């Protein structure tokens, strides 16, 4: 009985000593992590996900504004849904001209490179 108590007390002393050493080495980071865990428990994970989505939305809006600036010299505009119901032919103006031309040229160059690679290095089967 006393041996069991002695072993338990000696283990708890070592555990306590290890925790004290960890707290001294880690310093304020331990408190910060405990605060963050408390915030996650109180506010919930959905708040943190909403913060990340708001940052992603801000990034996408910034990219969208740059894209509209890039397409500002073409006829690219996005008509409203009511205007599209009245005049469906407005949809043709929602096609980004510069982007389509650049994508078309990239596809042409890519296909040409693949064709040249296949001609230069033919694969033999059999």
mmCIF file of C-alpha atoms in Angstrom:
data_model
loop_
_atom_site.group_PDB
_atom_site.id
_atom_site.type_symbol
_atom_site.label_atom_id
_atom_site.label_comp_id
_atom_site.label_asym_id
_atom_site.label_seq_id
_atom_site.Cartn_x
_atom_site.Cartn_y
_atom_site.Cartn_z
ATOM 1 C CA UNK A 1 0.000 0.000 0.000
ATOM 2 C CA UNK A 2 2.740 2.464 0.886
ATOM 3 C CA UNK A 3 4.729 1.546 -2.222
ATOM 4 C CA UNK A 4 1.723 2.406 -4.424
ATOM 5 C CA UNK A 5 1.292 5.743 -2.658
ATOM 6 C CA UNK A 6 5.016 6.419 -2.915
ATOM 7 C CA UNK A 7 5.016 5.680 -6.668
ATOM 8 C CA UNK A 8 1.946 7.849 -7.257
ATOM 9 C CA UNK A 9 3.379 10.774 -5.332
ATOM 10 C CA UNK A 10 6.741 10.496 -7.064
ATOM 11 C CA UNK A 11 5.042 10.474 -10.484
ATOM 12 C CA UNK A 12 2.875 13.460 -9.619
ATOM 13 C CA UNK A 13 5.930 15.361 -8.421
ATOM 14 C CA UNK A 14 7.694 14.668 -11.710
ATOM 15 C CA UNK A 15 4.586 15.659 -13.675
ATOM 16 C CA UNK A 16 4.269 18.890 -11.707
ATOM 17 C CA UNK A 17 7.967 19.621 -12.162
ATOM 18 C CA UNK A 18 7.687 18.956 -15.919
ATOM 19 C CA UNK A 19 4.720 21.343 -16.190
ATOM 20 C CA UNK A 20 6.611 24.067 -14.332
ATOM 21 C CA UNK A 21 9.634 23.643 -16.627
ATOM 22 C CA UNK A 22 7.400 23.791 -19.712
ATOM 23 C CA UNK A 23 5.705 26.948 -18.463
ATOM 24 C CA UNK A 24 9.060 28.595 -17.758
ATOM 25 C CA UNK A 25 10.490 27.644 -21.145
ATOM 26 C CA UNK A 26 7.372 28.501 -23.161
ATOM 27 C CA UNK A 27 6.732 31.780 -21.398
ATOM 28 C CA UNK A 28 3.868 33.931 -22.585
ATOM 29 C CA UNK A 29 3.027 31.634 -25.503
ATOM 30 C CA UNK A 30 1.330 29.266 -23.045
ATOM 31 C CA UNK A 31 -1.010 32.033 -21.922
ATOM 32 C CA UNK A 32 -1.722 33.062 -25.507
ATOM 33 C CA UNK A 33 -2.608 29.509 -26.472
ATOM 34 C CA UNK A 34 -4.853 29.173 -23.421
ATOM 35 C CA UNK A 35 -6.597 32.442 -24.353
ATOM 36 C CA UNK A 36 -7.096 31.283 -27.942
ATOM 37 C CA UNK A 37 -8.557 27.986 -26.749
ATOM 38 C CA UNK A 38 -10.945 29.890 -24.482
ATOM 39 C CA UNK A 39 -11.966 32.170 -27.346
ATOM 40 C CA UNK A 40 -12.634 29.165 -29.584
ATOM 41 C CA UNK A 41 -14.756 27.586 -26.875
ATOM 42 C CA UNK A 42 -16.703 30.773 -26.161
ATOM 43 C CA UNK A 43 -17.210 32.113 -29.674
ATOM 44 C CA UNK A 44 -17.167 28.842 -31.539
ATOM 45 C CA UNK A 45 -15.344 27.718 -34.605
ATOM 46 C CA UNK A 46 -17.899 29.304 -36.937
ATOM 47 C CA UNK A 47 -16.663 32.780 -36.007
ATOM 48 C CA UNK A 48 -13.121 31.875 -37.009
ATOM 49 C CA UNK A 49 -14.357 30.326 -40.269
ATOM 50 C CA UNK A 50 -16.351 33.500 -40.964
ATOM 51 C CA UNK A 51 -13.182 35.568 -40.413
ATOM 52 C CA UNK A 52 -11.256 33.447 -42.914
ATOM 53 C CA UNK A 53 -14.099 33.671 -45.456
ATOM 54 C CA UNK A 54 -14.266 37.437 -45.070
ATOM 55 C CA UNK A 55 -10.531 37.633 -45.853
ATOM 56 C CA UNK A 56 -11.027 35.372 -48.860
ATOM 57 C CA UNK A 57 -13.954 37.527 -50.036
ATOM 58 C CA UNK A 58 -11.802 40.656 -49.722
ATOM 59 C CA UNK A 59 -9.067 39.006 -51.803
ATOM 60 C CA UNK A 60 -11.552 37.902 -54.472
ATOM 61 C CA UNK A 61 -13.146 41.373 -54.595
ATOM 62 C CA UNK A 62 -9.695 42.895 -55.062
ATOM 63 C CA UNK A 63 -8.956 40.470 -57.926
ATOM 64 C CA UNK A 64 -12.390 41.176 -59.451
ATOM 65 C CA UNK A 65 -11.733 44.940 -59.393
ATOM 66 C CA UNK A 66 -8.374 44.415 -61.104
ATOM 67 C CA UNK A 67 -10.063 42.208 -63.698
ATOM 68 C CA UNK A 68 -12.709 44.858 -64.403
ATOM 69 C CA UNK A 69 -9.934 47.446 -64.749
ATOM 70 C CA UNK A 70 -8.161 45.130 -67.204
ATOM 71 C CA UNK A 71 -11.371 44.716 -69.214
ATOM 72 C CA UNK A 72 -12.322 48.408 -69.005
ATOM 73 C CA UNK A 73 -11.252 49.110 -72.608
ATOM 74 C CA UNK A 74 -13.581 46.458 -74.030
ATOM 75 C CA UNK A 75 -17.370 46.217 -74.009
ATOM 76 C CA UNK A 76 -17.348 44.084 -70.841
ATOM 77 C CA UNK A 77 -20.049 44.902 -68.351
ATOM 78 C CA UNK A 78 -22.402 42.780 -66.315
ATOM 79 C CA UNK A 79 -26.041 43.643 -66.997
ATOM 80 C CA UNK A 80 -28.660 43.266 -64.290
ATOM 81 C CA UNK A 81 -31.042 40.330 -64.329
ATOM 82 C CA UNK A 82 -34.034 42.583 -65.126
ATOM 83 C CA UNK A 83 -32.205 44.057 -68.116
ATOM 84 C CA UNK A 84 -31.335 40.541 -69.312
ATOM 85 C CA UNK A 85 -35.000 39.528 -69.100
ATOM 86 C CA UNK A 86 -35.994 42.489 -71.269
ATOM 87 C CA UNK A 87 -33.091 42.264 -73.725
ATOM 88 C CA UNK A 88 -31.404 38.827 -73.763
ATOM 89 C CA UNK A 89 -28.965 40.003 -76.443
ATOM 90 C CA UNK A 90 -27.159 42.042 -73.764
ATOM 91 C CA UNK A 91 -25.594 38.791 -72.593
ATOM 92 C CA UNK A 92 -23.132 38.960 -75.479
ATOM 93 C CA UNK A 93 -21.576 42.041 -73.874
ATOM 94 C CA UNK A 94 -20.901 40.136 -70.663
ATOM 95 C CA UNK A 95 -18.202 38.160 -72.451
ATOM 96 C CA UNK A 96 -14.772 39.520 -71.466
ATOM 97 C CA UNK A 97 -13.126 40.137 -74.839
ATOM 98 C CA UNK A 98 -9.509 40.571 -73.807
ATOM 99 C CA UNK A 99 -9.578 37.565 -71.498
ATOM 100 C CA UNK A 100 -11.182 35.359 -74.153
ATOM 101 C CA UNK A 101 -8.577 36.419 -76.729
ATOM 102 C CA UNK A 102 -5.697 35.774 -74.314
ATOM 103 C CA UNK A 103 -7.153 32.368 -73.356
ATOM 104 C CA UNK A 104 -7.618 31.480 -77.041
ATOM 105 C CA UNK A 105 -4.026 32.412 -77.853
ATOM 106 C CA UNK A 106 -2.760 30.391 -74.876
ATOM 107 C CA UNK A 107 -4.713 27.343 -76.036
ATOM 108 C CA UNK A 108 -3.347 27.754 -79.562
ATOM 109 C CA UNK A 109 0.236 28.051 -78.316
ATOM 110 C CA UNK A 110 -0.219 25.074 -75.974
ATOM 111 C CA UNK A 111 -1.668 22.855 -78.701
ATOM 112 C CA UNK A 112 1.090 23.883 -81.109
ATOM 113 C CA UNK A 113 3.763 23.086 -78.530
ATOM 114 C CA UNK A 114 2.201 19.676 -77.863
ATOM 115 C CA UNK A 115 2.105 18.982 -81.607
ATOM 116 C CA UNK A 116 5.752 19.993 -82.037
ATOM 117 C CA UNK A 117 6.784 17.877 -79.049
ATOM 118 C CA UNK A 118 4.950 14.867 -80.518
ATOM 119 C CA UNK A 119 6.632 15.432 -83.874
ATOM 120 C CA UNK A 120 10.077 15.913 -82.344
ATOM 121 C CA UNK A 121 9.812 12.970 -79.925
ATOM 122 C CA UNK A 122 7.478 10.387 -81.435
ATOM 123 C CA UNK A 123 6.299 7.615 -79.166
ATOM 124 C CA UNK A 124 6.743 4.106 -80.436
ATOM 125 C CA UNK A 125 4.485 1.333 -79.265
ATOM 126 C CA UNK A 126 4.835 -2.313 -79.808
#
